[in-house]
Every structure is written in structure tokens, then in C-alpha cells.
Amino acid sequence: EPEVTQTPSHQVTQMGQEVILRCVPISNHLYFYWYRQILGQKVEFLVSFYNNEISEKSEIFDDQFSVERPDGSNFTLKIRSTKLEDSAMYFCASRMDRVYEQYFGPGTRLTVT
Amino acid sequence: AQKVTQAQTEISVVEKEDVTLDCVYETRDTTYYLFWYKQPPSGELVFLIRRNSFDEQNEISGRYSWNFQKSTSSFNFTITASQVVDSAVYFCALSETQGGSEKLVFGKGTKLTVNP
């Protein structure tokens, strides 16, 4: 069964460093998302991406964040200058056109020290 | 604005008990989708079910059943004869069709512990 994959599973970085989180969505999906979950809290929407552009972003997704689909398979989230409060689990999700359930990857745990 | 409320923070039951997880939502949209996701201790988010706002039929899948009531804006989830493997955090989520992205808005989750 096809699934969303994410790398790395755990990333430790120092405050102020740039990180890139990588996702490979399910191959015939057209809508892509990033969410984050601070430890013990609810899952929060960051950004959605369709047709090679951002379709919606949340207040959390400020100028420090960017997304890219550099090729036909990868979908990346970049944080330019990480802060302590960026420590969280980051989930990538994707869905098909006209099918509204989103399928999530296993997540990348980001720890900013 | 969209909002999902899961009032039960934690529930603990003994194996084979039935348990119902509550979910109440708010939306201004007339067309929307409701979801349940399971997050086991390993951390991934597993899709369980989607309901459309125009389809109020309840659904049963094995030991799982869902009760959607538009009149009370609720979408409750019942596990019958619970098992230890059901132990997880369960999230209810809402997606509106306006705005284009159909992003998911999650509740805070209910942590279910099933004891042997």
C-alpha cells in the first residue's frame, strides 16, 4: 500500500540554523500539507500546496518557513533560522483530488537546542 | 471560524469495555468533512474515517462505529469491546470546503488507555 514517507525521522539542530525536512507524498496525490505537533499538544496546520504554489498558510507559517516541490516526488519544508519554539513533530500529508482524507507521513521530530 | 472540541482529555477503561469518544465541532460552512485519526504511541497519524456533512448515516467498521448528528454538531466515536491495542490518542478533525485548501482543523485529542 502506498504511503507518505518523511526524512529524517529525528533532526537535532542548534538555534539559528537552517533545517530542511523532506517528504515524499503518495505518487498520485495532488494536494500536499505540512502540520506540526508540539509535544503533548494538538496537530496544527502550517501550509497547503497545490499546483506548485501555496494555497493556504497559517499564522505560524511566517517568513522563516518556506516549502518547495523541487521535483516530481519530493516536498520540502525549510526553516531558515530555527528557534527553540520550533521544536515539534512535523507531519507531511497528501491527498488525491476530490478525495478529502489526508494521509500522513510518520513525522520528523525536530529538536532545536 | 472552525473549531473542534474534544472535551475528554483522557479516558481509561478495562479491556472489553465499550468506550465513546466525544467530538463537537463549529463551522459556518454548509459543506464540510469530519474525520477521526488515531495516533498510537509510535506517533504516526492513522486515518480512520471521513464523513461528509450531507451524509448523516452512521457507520460501523468492525468494533468501531461513528455517530454523526448535525443537529448537535457532534461526531462521536465508539469502540466496542476495547482491546489493549486500541490505546492511543484519538483526534477528531474538521475540513471546510471554502478557502480552497481543505486544511484539517484538529481537536486537542483524547488519550485512551485500555488496561488488560
mmCIF file of C-alpha atoms in Angstrom:
data_model
loop_
_atom_site.group_PDB
_atom_site.id
_atom_site.type_symbol
_atom_site.label_atom_id
_atom_site.label_comp_id
_atom_site.label_asym_id
_atom_site.label_seq_id
_atom_site.Cartn_x
_atom_site.Cartn_y
_atom_site.Cartn_z
ATOM 1 C CA GLU A 1 0.000 0.000 0.000
ATOM 2 C CA PRO A 2 1.475 3.378 -0.953
ATOM 3 C CA GLU A 3 2.391 5.659 1.924
ATOM 4 C CA VAL A 4 3.824 9.059 2.668
ATOM 5 C CA THR A 5 7.468 8.942 3.745
ATOM 6 C CA GLN A 6 9.459 11.535 5.646
ATOM 7 C CA THR A 7 13.156 12.008 6.321
ATOM 8 C CA PRO A 8 14.872 12.310 8.659
ATOM 9 C CA SER A 9 12.880 10.742 11.469
ATOM 10 C CA HIS A 10 14.704 12.900 14.006
ATOM 11 C CA GLN A 11 16.692 16.079 13.472
ATOM 12 C CA VAL A 12 18.621 17.897 16.154
ATOM 13 C CA THR A 13 19.820 21.381 15.319
ATOM 14 C CA GLN A 14 21.131 24.455 17.044
ATOM 15 C CA MET A 15 19.138 27.633 17.325
ATOM 16 C CA GLY A 16 19.650 29.846 14.314
ATOM 17 C CA GLN A 17 20.498 27.001 11.947
ATOM 18 C CA GLU A 18 18.566 26.181 8.811
ATOM 19 C CA VAL A 19 16.797 22.848 8.517
ATOM 20 C CA ILE A 20 15.103 21.124 5.621
ATOM 21 C CA LEU A 21 12.510 18.461 6.285
ATOM 22 C CA ARG A 22 11.775 16.135 3.430
ATOM 23 C CA CYS A 23 8.615 14.327 2.398
ATOM 24 C CA VAL A 24 7.670 12.036 -0.441
ATOM 25 C CA PRO A 25 3.886 12.162 -0.847
ATOM 26 C CA ILE A 26 1.855 9.343 -2.337
ATOM 27 C CA SER A 27 2.525 9.373 -6.055
ATOM 28 C CA ASN A 28 -0.922 10.146 -7.498
ATOM 29 C CA HIS A 29 -1.780 12.747 -4.856
ATOM 30 C CA LEU A 30 -2.058 16.385 -5.854
ATOM 31 C CA TYR A 31 -2.508 18.261 -2.569
ATOM 32 C CA PHE A 32 0.281 18.472 -0.031
ATOM 33 C CA TYR A 33 0.350 19.740 3.527
ATOM 34 C CA TRP A 34 2.629 20.354 6.458
ATOM 35 C CA TYR A 35 1.396 20.211 10.035
ATOM 36 C CA ARG A 36 3.210 20.373 13.312
ATOM 37 C CA GLN A 37 2.543 18.971 16.752
ATOM 38 C CA ILE A 38 4.295 20.395 19.758
ATOM 39 C CA LEU A 39 4.808 17.646 22.322
ATOM 40 C CA GLY A 40 1.555 16.702 24.013
ATOM 41 C CA GLN A 41 -0.497 19.214 22.072
ATOM 42 C CA LYS A 42 -2.840 19.154 19.125
ATOM 43 C CA VAL A 43 -1.870 18.947 15.496
ATOM 44 C CA GLU A 44 -1.689 22.381 13.854
ATOM 45 C CA PHE A 45 -1.884 23.261 10.174
ATOM 46 C CA LEU A 46 1.091 25.079 8.696
ATOM 47 C CA VAL A 47 0.686 25.218 4.940
ATOM 48 C CA SER A 48 -1.025 23.631 1.966
ATOM 49 C CA PHE A 49 0.412 23.329 -1.514
ATOM 50 C CA TYR A 50 -1.262 22.624 -4.830
ATOM 51 C CA ASN A 51 -0.269 23.077 -8.435
ATOM 52 C CA ASN A 52 3.201 24.248 -7.438
ATOM 53 C CA GLU A 53 2.072 27.044 -5.205
ATOM 54 C CA ILE A 54 0.943 27.680 -1.673
ATOM 55 C CA SER A 55 -2.845 27.593 -1.465
ATOM 56 C CA GLU A 56 -3.152 28.484 2.210
ATOM 57 C CA LYS A 57 -0.871 29.126 5.150
ATOM 58 C CA SER A 58 -1.408 29.650 8.843
ATOM 59 C CA GLU A 59 -0.152 32.408 11.112
ATOM 60 C CA ILE A 60 2.588 30.062 12.270
ATOM 61 C CA PHE A 61 3.985 29.892 8.732
ATOM 62 C CA ASP A 62 5.910 33.157 8.793
ATOM 63 C CA ASP A 63 8.834 34.345 6.669
ATOM 64 C CA GLN A 64 11.143 31.840 8.332
ATOM 65 C CA PHE A 65 9.278 28.987 6.682
ATOM 66 C CA SER A 66 9.175 28.001 3.043
ATOM 67 C CA VAL A 67 8.014 24.992 1.049
ATOM 68 C CA GLU A 68 9.140 23.618 -2.241
ATOM 69 C CA ARG A 69 8.414 20.768 -4.584
ATOM 70 C CA PRO A 70 11.799 20.594 -6.287
ATOM 71 C CA ASP A 71 10.940 17.615 -8.469
ATOM 72 C CA GLY A 72 8.020 15.325 -9.187
ATOM 73 C CA SER A 73 8.277 13.410 -5.949
ATOM 74 C CA ASN A 74 9.735 15.437 -3.069
ATOM 75 C CA PHE A 75 8.018 18.072 -0.970
ATOM 76 C CA THR A 76 10.206 20.005 1.461
ATOM 77 C CA LEU A 77 9.720 22.322 4.400
ATOM 78 C CA LYS A 78 12.574 24.694 5.157
ATOM 79 C CA ILE A 79 13.000 26.646 8.353
ATOM 80 C CA ARG A 80 15.609 29.345 7.741
ATOM 81 C CA SER A 81 16.681 30.215 11.264
ATOM 82 C CA THR A 82 15.334 27.822 13.832
ATOM 83 C CA LYS A 83 14.114 28.918 17.245
ATOM 84 C CA LEU A 84 13.659 26.892 20.393
ATOM 85 C CA GLU A 85 9.891 27.055 19.933
ATOM 86 C CA ASP A 86 10.167 25.325 16.558
ATOM 87 C CA SER A 87 10.862 22.077 18.409
ATOM 88 C CA ALA A 88 7.977 19.821 17.450
ATOM 89 C CA MET A 89 6.935 16.841 15.377
ATOM 90 C CA TYR A 90 6.401 17.890 11.768
ATOM 91 C CA PHE A 91 3.989 15.864 9.698
ATOM 92 C CA CYS A 92 3.650 15.878 5.959
ATOM 93 C CA ALA A 93 0.314 14.824 4.452
ATOM 94 C CA SER A 94 -1.123 14.389 0.998
ATOM 95 C CA ARG A 95 -4.432 13.672 -0.638
ATOM 96 C CA MET A 96 -5.953 12.980 -4.010
ATOM 97 C CA ASP A 97 -8.082 15.377 -5.981
ATOM 98 C CA ARG A 98 -11.743 15.323 -4.799
ATOM 99 C CA VAL A 99 -10.923 12.875 -2.014
ATOM 100 C CA TYR A 100 -10.720 14.728 1.247
ATOM 101 C CA GLU A 101 -8.955 12.417 3.654
ATOM 102 C CA GLN A 102 -5.322 13.244 4.102
ATOM 103 C CA TYR A 103 -2.692 10.573 4.579
ATOM 104 C CA PHE A 104 0.113 11.418 6.932
ATOM 105 C CA GLY A 105 3.755 10.509 6.980
ATOM 106 C CA PRO A 106 5.397 9.162 10.137
ATOM 107 C CA GLY A 107 6.692 12.609 11.077
ATOM 108 C CA THR A 108 10.051 14.246 11.682
ATOM 109 C CA ARG A 109 10.861 15.113 15.247
ATOM 110 C CA LEU A 110 12.752 18.411 15.236
ATOM 111 C CA THR A 111 14.691 19.327 18.348
ATOM 112 C CA VAL A 112 16.189 22.809 18.497
ATOM 113 C CA THR A 113 18.832 23.290 21.195
ATOM 114 C CA ALA B 1 -14.248 30.070 12.296
ATOM 115 C CA GLN B 2 -13.727 26.349 12.519
ATOM 116 C CA LYS B 3 -13.316 24.726 15.880
ATOM 117 C CA VAL B 4 -13.228 21.155 17.133
ATOM 118 C CA THR B 5 -13.725 20.346 20.791
ATOM 119 C CA GLN B 6 -12.837 17.055 22.391
ATOM 120 C CA ALA B 7 -13.820 17.593 25.982
ATOM 121 C CA GLN B 8 -12.414 14.298 27.238
ATOM 122 C CA THR B 9 -8.688 14.692 27.743
ATOM 123 C CA GLU B 10 -8.048 11.167 28.989
ATOM 124 C CA ILE B 11 -10.140 8.041 29.308
ATOM 125 C CA SER B 12 -9.098 4.817 30.956
ATOM 126 C CA VAL B 13 -11.049 1.588 30.532
ATOM 127 C CA VAL B 14 -10.573 -2.084 31.130
ATOM 128 C CA GLU B 15 -10.306 -4.407 28.169
ATOM 129 C CA LYS B 16 -13.650 -5.466 26.648
ATOM 130 C CA GLU B 17 -15.429 -2.357 27.868
ATOM 131 C CA ASP B 18 -17.162 -0.146 25.320
ATOM 132 C CA VAL B 19 -15.945 3.436 25.153
ATOM 133 C CA THR B 20 -17.254 6.526 23.381
ATOM 134 C CA LEU B 21 -15.058 9.448 22.418
ATOM 135 C CA ASP B 22 -16.895 12.734 22.020
ATOM 136 C CA CYS B 23 -16.340 15.354 19.362
ATOM 137 C CA VAL B 24 -18.204 18.629 18.908
ATOM 138 C CA TYR B 25 -17.456 20.971 16.051
ATOM 139 C CA GLU B 26 -18.217 24.511 14.906
ATOM 140 C CA THR B 27 -18.307 25.686 11.336
ATOM 141 C CA ARG B 28 -20.095 28.262 9.217
ATOM 142 C CA ASP B 29 -19.829 26.154 6.098
ATOM 143 C CA THR B 30 -22.770 24.139 4.878
ATOM 144 C CA THR B 31 -20.452 21.614 3.252
ATOM 145 C CA TYR B 32 -17.673 20.161 5.326
ATOM 146 C CA TYR B 33 -15.948 16.924 6.228
ATOM 147 C CA LEU B 34 -15.285 15.293 9.560
ATOM 148 C CA PHE B 35 -12.518 12.856 10.339
ATOM 149 C CA TRP B 36 -11.110 10.679 13.056
ATOM 150 C CA TYR B 37 -7.408 9.924 13.259
ATOM 151 C CA LYS B 38 -5.589 7.583 15.620
ATOM 152 C CA GLN B 39 -2.132 8.370 16.997
ATOM 153 C CA PRO B 40 -0.634 5.289 18.660
ATOM 154 C CA PRO B 41 2.381 5.580 20.973
ATOM 155 C CA SER B 42 4.676 5.233 17.958
ATOM 156 C CA GLY B 43 3.495 8.692 16.890
ATOM 157 C CA GLU B 44 2.121 8.366 13.383
ATOM 158 C CA LEU B 45 -1.339 9.653 12.459
ATOM 159 C CA VAL B 46 -3.596 6.955 11.075
ATOM 160 C CA PHE B 47 -6.740 7.885 9.160
ATOM 161 C CA LEU B 48 -9.824 6.078 10.444
ATOM 162 C CA ILE B 49 -12.877 7.612 8.836
ATOM 163 C CA ARG B 50 -14.291 10.556 6.877
ATOM 164 C CA ARG B 51 -17.906 11.724 6.928
ATOM 165 C CA ASN B 52 -19.453 14.290 4.603
ATOM 166 C CA SER B 53 -21.752 16.916 6.082
ATOM 167 C CA PHE B 54 -24.569 15.885 3.763
ATOM 168 C CA ASP B 55 -24.450 12.240 4.807
ATOM 169 C CA GLU B 56 -25.690 11.640 8.333
ATOM 170 C CA GLN B 57 -25.723 7.877 8.160
ATOM 171 C CA ASN B 58 -23.908 6.257 10.998
ATOM 172 C CA GLU B 59 -21.129 3.909 10.125
ATOM 173 C CA ILE B 60 -19.819 0.714 11.602
ATOM 174 C CA SER B 61 -16.490 -0.879 10.800
ATOM 175 C CA GLY B 62 -15.780 -3.929 12.891
ATOM 176 C CA ARG B 63 -15.539 -2.803 16.512
ATOM 177 C CA TYR B 64 -15.620 0.866 15.518
ATOM 178 C CA SER B 65 -18.733 2.921 14.988
ATOM 179 C CA TRP B 66 -19.375 6.583 14.411
ATOM 180 C CA ASN B 67 -22.443 8.647 15.239
ATOM 181 C CA PHE B 68 -22.795 11.871 13.257
ATOM 182 C CA GLN B 69 -25.527 14.257 14.418
ATOM 183 C CA LYS B 70 -25.740 17.528 12.566
ATOM 184 C CA SER B 71 -28.411 18.884 14.939
ATOM 185 C CA THR B 72 -25.941 18.805 17.827
ATOM 186 C CA SER B 73 -22.782 19.318 15.718
ATOM 187 C CA SER B 74 -21.329 16.127 17.078
ATOM 188 C CA PHE B 75 -19.369 13.274 15.580
ATOM 189 C CA ASN B 76 -18.785 10.682 18.272
ATOM 190 C CA PHE B 77 -16.685 7.568 18.005
ATOM 191 C CA THR B 78 -17.425 4.323 19.840
ATOM 192 C CA ILE B 79 -15.094 1.390 20.266
ATOM 193 C CA THR B 80 -16.911 -1.777 21.226
ATOM 194 C CA ALA B 81 -15.137 -4.441 23.270
ATOM 195 C CA SER B 82 -11.978 -2.383 23.567
ATOM 196 C CA GLN B 83 -8.574 -4.011 23.318
ATOM 197 C CA VAL B 84 -5.155 -3.021 24.619
ATOM 198 C CA VAL B 85 -4.086 -2.228 21.025
ATOM 199 C CA ASP B 86 -6.736 0.496 20.943
ATOM 200 C CA SER B 87 -4.640 2.505 23.393
ATOM 201 C CA ALA B 88 -3.771 5.716 21.563
ATOM 202 C CA VAL B 89 -4.616 9.370 21.249
ATOM 203 C CA TYR B 90 -7.644 9.881 19.043
ATOM 204 C CA PHE B 91 -8.124 13.126 17.160
ATOM 205 C CA CYS B 92 -11.298 14.440 15.635
ATOM 206 C CA ALA B 93 -10.791 16.883 12.755
ATOM 207 C CA LEU B 94 -12.845 19.148 10.511
ATOM 208 C CA SER B 95 -12.230 20.301 6.979
ATOM 209 C CA GLU B 96 -14.209 23.043 5.265
ATOM 210 C CA THR B 97 -14.574 23.238 1.511
ATOM 211 C CA GLN B 98 -14.399 27.028 1.354
ATOM 212 C CA GLY B 99 -10.925 28.555 1.126
ATOM 213 C CA GLY B 100 -9.522 26.037 -1.296
ATOM 214 C CA SER B 101 -7.051 24.051 0.718
ATOM 215 C CA GLU B 102 -9.385 21.881 2.787
ATOM 216 C CA LYS B 103 -6.904 22.017 5.619
ATOM 217 C CA LEU B 104 -7.656 19.922 8.681
ATOM 218 C CA VAL B 105 -8.509 21.588 11.968
ATOM 219 C CA PHE B 106 -7.879 19.176 14.805
ATOM 220 C CA GLY B 107 -9.277 18.877 18.276
ATOM 221 C CA LYS B 108 -6.898 18.503 21.189
ATOM 222 C CA GLY B 109 -7.285 14.752 21.199
ATOM 223 C CA THR B 110 -8.475 12.172 23.699
ATOM 224 C CA LYS B 111 -5.915 9.814 25.164
ATOM 225 C CA LEU B 112 -7.449 6.373 25.526
ATOM 226 C CA THR B 113 -5.778 3.810 27.739
ATOM 227 C CA VAL B 114 -7.124 0.280 27.644
ATOM 228 C CA ASN B 115 -5.894 -1.777 30.550
ATOM 229 C CA PRO B 116 -5.710 -5.570 30.436
#
